[in-house]
Short mmCIF file of C-alpha atoms in Angstrom, two decimals:
data_model
loop_
_atom_site.label_atom_id
_atom_site.label_comp_id
_atom_site.label_asym_id
_atom_site.label_seq_id
_atom_site.Cartn_x
_atom_site.Cartn_y
_atom_site.Cartn_z
CA MET A 1 -23.58 10.60 -2.55
CA ASN A 2 -21.21 11.25 -5.48
CA THR A 3 -19.97 14.29 -7.05
CA HIS A 4 -17.00 15.46 -9.94
CA ARG A 5 -17.92 12.09 -11.86
CA THR A 6 -16.16 12.05 -15.35
CA PRO A 7 -16.06 9.90 -18.33
CA HIS A 8 -12.67 8.12 -18.27
CA ASP A 9 -11.22 7.26 -21.67
CA ALA A 10 -8.19 4.96 -22.07
CA LEU A 11 -6.80 6.06 -18.70
CA ASP A 12 -3.07 5.70 -17.92
CA LEU A 13 -3.85 6.11 -14.00
CA MET A 14 -6.60 5.48 -11.64
CA VAL A 15 -6.20 6.79 -7.93
CA SER A 16 -7.97 5.77 -4.99
CA ILE A 17 -7.79 7.31 -1.32
CA VAL A 18 -9.56 5.56 1.71
CA LEU A 19 -10.77 8.29 4.25
CA TYR A 20 -11.91 8.42 7.30
CA ARG A 21 -12.61 11.79 9.46
CA PRO A 22 -9.43 12.99 7.19
CA ASP A 23 -6.88 15.28 8.65
CA ILE A 24 -7.79 18.33 6.01
CA ALA A 25 -4.34 20.15 5.63
CA LYS A 26 -2.92 16.71 5.17
CA LEU A 27 -5.47 15.14 2.77
CA LYS A 28 -5.36 18.44 0.78
CA GLU A 29 -1.16 18.11 0.89
CA CYS A 30 -2.06 14.35 -0.62
CA LEU A 31 -4.18 15.68 -3.37
CA ASP A 32 -2.06 18.24 -4.53
CA SER A 33 0.83 15.92 -5.17
CA VAL A 34 -1.93 13.75 -7.59
CA TYR A 35 -2.58 17.36 -9.21
CA LEU A 36 0.76 17.59 -10.72
CA CYS A 37 0.90 14.71 -12.21
CA ARG A 38 0.48 14.76 -16.47
CA LEU A 39 -0.53 11.59 -17.26
CA ASN A 40 -4.54 11.51 -17.80
CA TRP A 41 -5.90 10.09 -14.70
CA HIS A 42 -8.96 10.10 -12.32
CA LEU A 43 -9.26 9.98 -8.50
CA HIS A 44 -11.96 8.61 -6.59
CA LEU A 45 -12.37 9.98 -2.87
CA ILE A 46 -14.17 7.18 -1.21
CA ASP A 47 -15.25 8.66 2.74
CA ASN A 48 -16.28 6.36 5.35
CA SER A 49 -16.80 8.39 8.07
CA GLU A 50 -20.10 9.76 9.37
CA GLN A 51 -20.13 12.95 7.77
CA PRO A 52 -19.42 14.04 4.26
CA LEU A 53 -16.23 16.82 3.94
CA ASP A 54 -17.54 20.18 3.60
CA GLU A 55 -19.27 21.42 0.89
CA ALA A 56 -16.72 24.41 0.18
CA PHE A 57 -13.94 21.57 -0.09
CA LEU A 58 -15.79 19.72 -2.48
CA LYS A 59 -16.38 22.21 -4.68
CA ALA A 60 -13.08 23.09 -4.81
CA LEU A 61 -12.06 19.50 -6.19
CA ASP A 62 -10.09 19.36 -9.59
CA THR A 63 -13.12 18.05 -12.20
CA ARG A 64 -11.01 14.43 -12.45
CA VAL A 65 -12.24 13.44 -8.77
CA THR A 66 -14.97 11.77 -7.81
CA TYR A 67 -16.16 11.97 -4.85
CA THR A 68 -18.32 9.05 -2.99
CA PHE A 69 -20.10 8.62 0.62
CA GLY A 70 -22.79 7.18 2.01
CA GLN A 71 -21.89 3.73 2.32
CA GLY A 72 -20.68 3.97 5.81
CA ASN A 73 -17.51 2.44 7.82
CA VAL A 74 -17.41 -0.51 5.42
CA GLY A 75 -13.56 -0.72 6.02
CA PHE A 76 -10.20 0.16 4.14
CA GLY A 77 -9.90 -2.72 1.53
CA ALA A 78 -13.42 -2.53 1.19
CA GLY A 79 -13.51 1.16 1.12
CA HIS A 80 -10.95 0.56 -1.79
CA ASN A 81 -13.00 -2.74 -3.59
CA LEU A 82 -15.63 -0.35 -4.13
CA LYS A 83 -14.25 1.39 -6.86
CA ILE A 84 -11.89 -1.76 -7.86
CA SER A 85 -14.34 -3.78 -8.81
CA GLU A 86 -16.39 -1.26 -11.31
CA HIS A 87 -13.43 0.42 -12.83
CA VAL A 88 -10.13 -1.62 -12.86
CA HIS A 89 -10.03 -2.23 -16.55
CA GLU A 90 -10.77 1.05 -17.17
CA ALA A 91 -7.04 2.44 -16.45
CA ARG A 92 -3.61 0.93 -16.89
CA TYR A 93 -2.40 1.57 -13.63
CA TRP A 94 -4.10 1.76 -10.41
CA LEU A 95 -2.96 3.85 -7.09
CA VAL A 96 -4.07 2.73 -4.07
CA LEU A 97 -2.59 6.17 -1.64
CA ASN A 98 -3.24 7.16 1.44
CA PRO A 99 -4.61 10.60 2.40
CA ASP A 100 -1.72 11.01 4.33
CA ALA A 101 1.02 10.90 1.83
CA TYR A 102 2.43 13.43 -0.44
CA PHE A 103 5.08 13.36 -3.18
CA GLY A 104 6.90 15.97 -5.78
CA GLU A 105 5.98 16.31 -9.50
CA GLY A 106 6.98 13.59 -11.71
CA LEU A 107 6.92 10.61 -9.27
CA LEU A 108 3.89 9.56 -10.99
CA GLU A 109 5.15 9.40 -14.55
CA GLU A 110 8.18 8.03 -13.50
CA LEU A 111 6.82 4.81 -11.90
CA VAL A 112 4.73 4.84 -15.46
CA LYS A 113 7.44 4.95 -17.36
CA ARG A 114 9.56 2.13 -15.06
CA MET A 115 6.64 -0.64 -15.12
CA ASP A 116 6.12 0.02 -18.95
CA ALA A 117 9.66 -1.16 -19.08
CA ASP A 118 9.04 -3.78 -17.12
CA PRO A 119 6.47 -6.44 -17.56
CA ALA A 120 7.22 -8.59 -14.76
CA ILE A 121 6.53 -5.82 -12.11
CA GLY A 122 2.58 -6.09 -11.19
CA LEU A 123 3.02 -3.99 -7.70
CA CYS A 124 5.77 -1.34 -6.99
CA ILE A 125 6.18 1.63 -4.40
CA PRO A 126 8.89 4.60 -4.41
CA HIS A 127 11.45 5.31 -1.12
CA ILE A 128 8.76 6.16 1.32
CA GLN A 129 10.33 8.87 3.66
CA ASN A 130 8.97 10.77 7.21
CA PRO A 131 8.78 14.18 6.13
CA ASP A 132 11.91 14.96 7.65
CA GLY A 133 13.64 13.07 4.72
CA SER A 134 14.42 10.02 6.78
CA THR A 135 13.90 6.10 5.64
CA GLN A 136 10.04 4.27 7.21
CA LEU A 137 11.35 0.72 7.14
CA VAL A 138 7.23 -0.18 5.91
CA ASN A 139 8.66 -2.52 3.11
CA LYS A 140 9.12 -6.16 4.89
CA ARG A 141 9.54 -9.58 4.24
CA LEU A 142 6.32 -11.97 4.87
CA PRO A 143 6.09 -11.71 9.02
CA THR A 144 6.56 -15.33 11.06
CA PRO A 145 3.99 -15.05 13.99
CA GLU A 146 6.65 -14.44 17.12
CA VAL A 147 7.87 -12.01 14.47
CA PHE A 148 4.66 -10.50 14.40
CA VAL A 149 3.95 -10.41 18.27
CA ALA A 150 7.01 -9.10 19.48
CA ARG A 151 6.46 -5.62 16.61
CA LYS A 152 3.40 -5.31 18.30
CA LEU A 153 3.96 -6.29 21.95
CA ASP A 154 7.08 -4.23 21.92
CA TRP A 155 7.54 -4.56 25.69
CA MET A 156 8.34 -8.36 25.65
CA LEU A 157 11.49 -6.91 23.78
CA ARG A 158 13.07 -5.97 27.48
CA ILE A 159 13.25 -8.92 28.33
CA PRO A 160 16.62 -10.29 27.42
CA VAL A 161 16.32 -13.59 26.01
CA ILE A 162 13.44 -13.13 23.82
CA LYS A 163 15.36 -9.68 22.89
CA THR A 164 18.37 -12.22 21.93
CA ILE A 165 15.99 -14.40 19.89
CA LEU A 166 13.44 -12.03 18.53
CA ASN A 167 16.86 -9.20 17.25
CA HIS A 168 17.89 -10.76 14.40
CA ARG A 169 14.34 -11.74 12.99
CA LEU A 170 13.44 -8.53 13.48
CA ASP A 171 16.10 -6.90 11.73
CA MET A 172 15.83 -9.30 8.46
CA PHE A 173 11.77 -8.70 8.90
CA VAL A 174 12.53 -4.86 7.93
CA LEU A 175 14.80 -5.86 5.38
CA LYS A 176 17.90 -4.29 7.79
CA ASP A 177 20.53 -6.94 6.06
CA MET A 178 19.84 -5.13 2.42
CA ASP A 179 20.93 -2.22 1.33
CA LEU A 180 18.07 -0.13 1.34
CA SER A 181 19.37 2.42 -1.18
CA ARG A 182 18.97 0.39 -3.92
CA PRO A 183 15.79 -1.05 -5.63
CA LEU A 184 14.53 -4.50 -4.09
CA ILE A 185 12.06 -6.70 -4.87
CA CYS A 186 10.42 -7.72 -1.62
CA PRO A 187 6.84 -9.94 -1.20
CA PHE A 188 5.34 -6.90 1.45
CA ILE A 189 4.99 -3.61 0.19
CA SER A 190 2.97 -0.93 2.54
CA GLY A 191 -0.32 0.25 2.39
CA CYS A 192 0.11 3.83 2.38
CA PHE A 193 1.68 3.37 -2.16
CA MET A 194 0.78 0.98 -3.91
CA PHE A 195 1.16 1.00 -7.44
CA PHE A 196 -0.36 -2.07 -9.94
CA ARG A 197 -0.46 -3.01 -12.58
CA GLY A 198 -3.94 -2.79 -13.76
CA SER A 199 -4.03 -6.06 -15.41
CA MET A 200 -2.48 -7.61 -11.76
CA LEU A 201 -5.09 -5.52 -9.66
CA ALA A 202 -8.08 -7.43 -11.55
CA GLU A 203 -6.31 -10.82 -11.59
CA LEU A 204 -5.76 -10.25 -7.67
CA LYS A 205 -10.26 -8.75 -7.03
CA GLY A 206 -9.14 -6.66 -5.15
CA TYR A 207 -7.98 -6.60 -1.45
CA ASP A 208 -9.55 -9.65 0.82
CA GLU A 209 -12.70 -7.89 2.92
CA ARG A 210 -11.90 -10.16 5.72
CA TYR A 211 -9.26 -7.54 6.99
CA PHE A 212 -11.70 -4.36 8.20
CA LEU A 213 -8.08 -2.63 8.71
CA TYR A 214 -4.34 -3.57 8.96
CA MET A 215 -3.05 -6.63 7.06
CA GLU A 216 -4.83 -6.11 3.76
CA ASP A 217 -1.63 -4.32 2.34
CA LEU A 218 0.36 -7.62 3.51
CA ASP A 219 -2.27 -10.30 2.01
CA ILE A 220 -2.49 -8.17 -0.94
CA SER A 221 1.19 -7.92 -1.39
CA ARG A 222 2.05 -11.83 -0.92
CA ARG A 223 -0.98 -12.39 -3.66
CA ALA A 224 0.58 -9.73 -6.00
CA ALA A 225 4.25 -11.45 -5.24
CA GLN A 226 2.69 -14.94 -6.10
CA ARG A 227 2.11 -13.31 -9.84
CA GLY A 228 4.81 -10.97 -10.72
CA LEU A 229 7.61 -8.87 -8.78
CA ASN A 230 7.04 -6.74 -6.03
CA VAL A 231 9.47 -3.84 -6.47
CA VAL A 232 10.78 -0.81 -3.86
CA PHE A 233 12.43 1.89 -6.10
CA SER A 234 14.48 3.50 -3.61
CA ASP A 235 15.94 6.71 -5.80
CA VAL A 236 12.34 8.43 -5.83
CA PRO A 237 10.84 9.70 -2.72
CA CYS A 238 7.18 9.92 -1.21
CA PHE A 239 7.09 11.24 2.39
CA HIS A 240 4.55 9.58 4.73
CA HIS A 241 2.59 11.29 7.87
CA TRP A 242 2.93 8.05 9.65
CA GLU A 243 1.28 7.61 13.08
CA ARG A 244 1.03 4.24 15.05
CA ALA A 245 -2.68 4.20 15.88
CA ALA A 246 -2.98 1.32 16.65
CA TYR A 247 -0.60 1.77 19.46
CA LYS A 248 -2.45 4.51 21.23
CA ASN A 249 -5.79 3.57 20.46
CA ARG A 250 -7.27 0.14 22.16
CA LYS A 251 -10.03 -0.43 19.49
CA LEU A 252 -7.82 0.10 16.68
CA PHE A 253 -5.39 -2.66 18.53
CA ARG A 254 -7.82 -4.96 19.12
CA ILE A 255 -8.69 -4.60 15.38
CA LEU A 256 -4.99 -5.25 14.77
CA VAL A 257 -5.06 -8.18 16.74
CA ASP A 258 -8.80 -9.36 14.96
CA SER A 259 -6.29 -9.03 11.85
CA CYS A 260 -3.47 -11.03 12.28
CA ILE A 261 -5.66 -14.02 13.40
CA ALA A 262 -7.54 -13.90 10.52
CA TYR A 263 -4.55 -13.35 8.56
CA PHE A 264 -2.04 -16.51 9.94
CA ARG A 265 -5.51 -18.61 9.91
CA LYS A 266 -5.48 -17.97 6.15
CA TRP A 267 -1.54 -18.52 5.42
CA GLY A 268 -0.27 -20.72 8.04
CA TRP A 269 1.55 -19.96 11.27
CA PRO A 270 4.39 -21.12 11.95
CA LEU A 271 4.38 -24.15 8.82
CA ASP A 272 4.37 -21.70 6.17
CA PHE A 273 6.41 -22.88 3.45
CA GLU A 274 5.53 -20.56 0.85
CA ARG A 275 6.52 -17.66 3.06
CA MET A 276 10.00 -19.23 4.16
CA ALA A 277 10.80 -19.45 0.07
CA MET A 278 9.30 -15.57 -0.90
CA ASN A 279 11.70 -14.96 2.02
CA ARG A 280 14.53 -16.22 0.60
CA ARG A 281 13.62 -14.69 -2.61
CA VAL A 282 14.54 -11.05 -1.43
CA ARG A 283 16.86 -9.52 -3.76
CA TYR A 284 18.16 -6.27 -5.59
CA TYR A 285 16.26 -5.58 -8.39
CA GLU A 286 18.54 -5.42 -11.41
CA GLY A 287 16.07 -4.05 -14.40
CA PRO A 288 14.17 -5.86 -16.88
CA GLU A 289 17.23 -7.48 -18.87
CA VAL A 290 18.03 -9.35 -15.45
CA THR A 291 14.55 -10.32 -13.84
CA GLY A 292 13.23 -11.58 -17.21
CA ARG A 293 10.27 -12.85 -15.07
CA ARG A 294 7.06 -11.81 -16.83
CA VAL A 295 3.61 -11.85 -14.94
CA THR A 296 1.10 -13.93 -15.03
CA VAL A 297 -1.86 -11.89 -15.76
#
């Protein structure tokens, strides 16, 4: 099922949102944020749910929104890839957005302006905050296996010896050694708001579909960082209703573990020299005149 399909003429921005049994109030809040954008944009809603959205809700969608349903629960990355594979060359920029994120007027225009000014940036994200304005520690260095396990099995940190060994590594992982109020360059960008240069996303060929859910943002962030800069613009906010669903649901936790194993099989377990090099290159973003390195796509 596809509704509200319109031609894409010289788009500034394509947006894709994958749904699975969405919270309608949060989804509406998210869509209203995009509707504020004054750029030439189009939005794809890819619904992996068992039942389509309410007909009245669909009829109320902006005419620049395409709704896709019927492919089944193909997973997060594969859902986005359905549209990336078809439309990635139709817009200068592509935003992968979670349905529980929202932001104010002018944010998308500002990100386009900043990426236009620095061709070295292939992927960026605004400052992700909780609805109360506190910072979410969602942008990170690349994880080592022990850091990943300790974060996911946090009961381990109640063991004094393990806590002593891993606390510093965990702090470094979530960039606690950096001033998060300043723009940063880091290899791991949160999947809740991934603002790609269109040519970068085309070069990446979208998400790696070996991950049904979880770790796909880490994987594509890392591949983007191989080709250009991943920048966190800490002075422009976006709000996210973050829930650690994998910690509350045994099935989701199993999916998380499977994705973790798939990631480390792909990139390497303890001996991952590229990870070490990328993590050492975490630094503050000083602007195009200082970085000077251009994206290779």
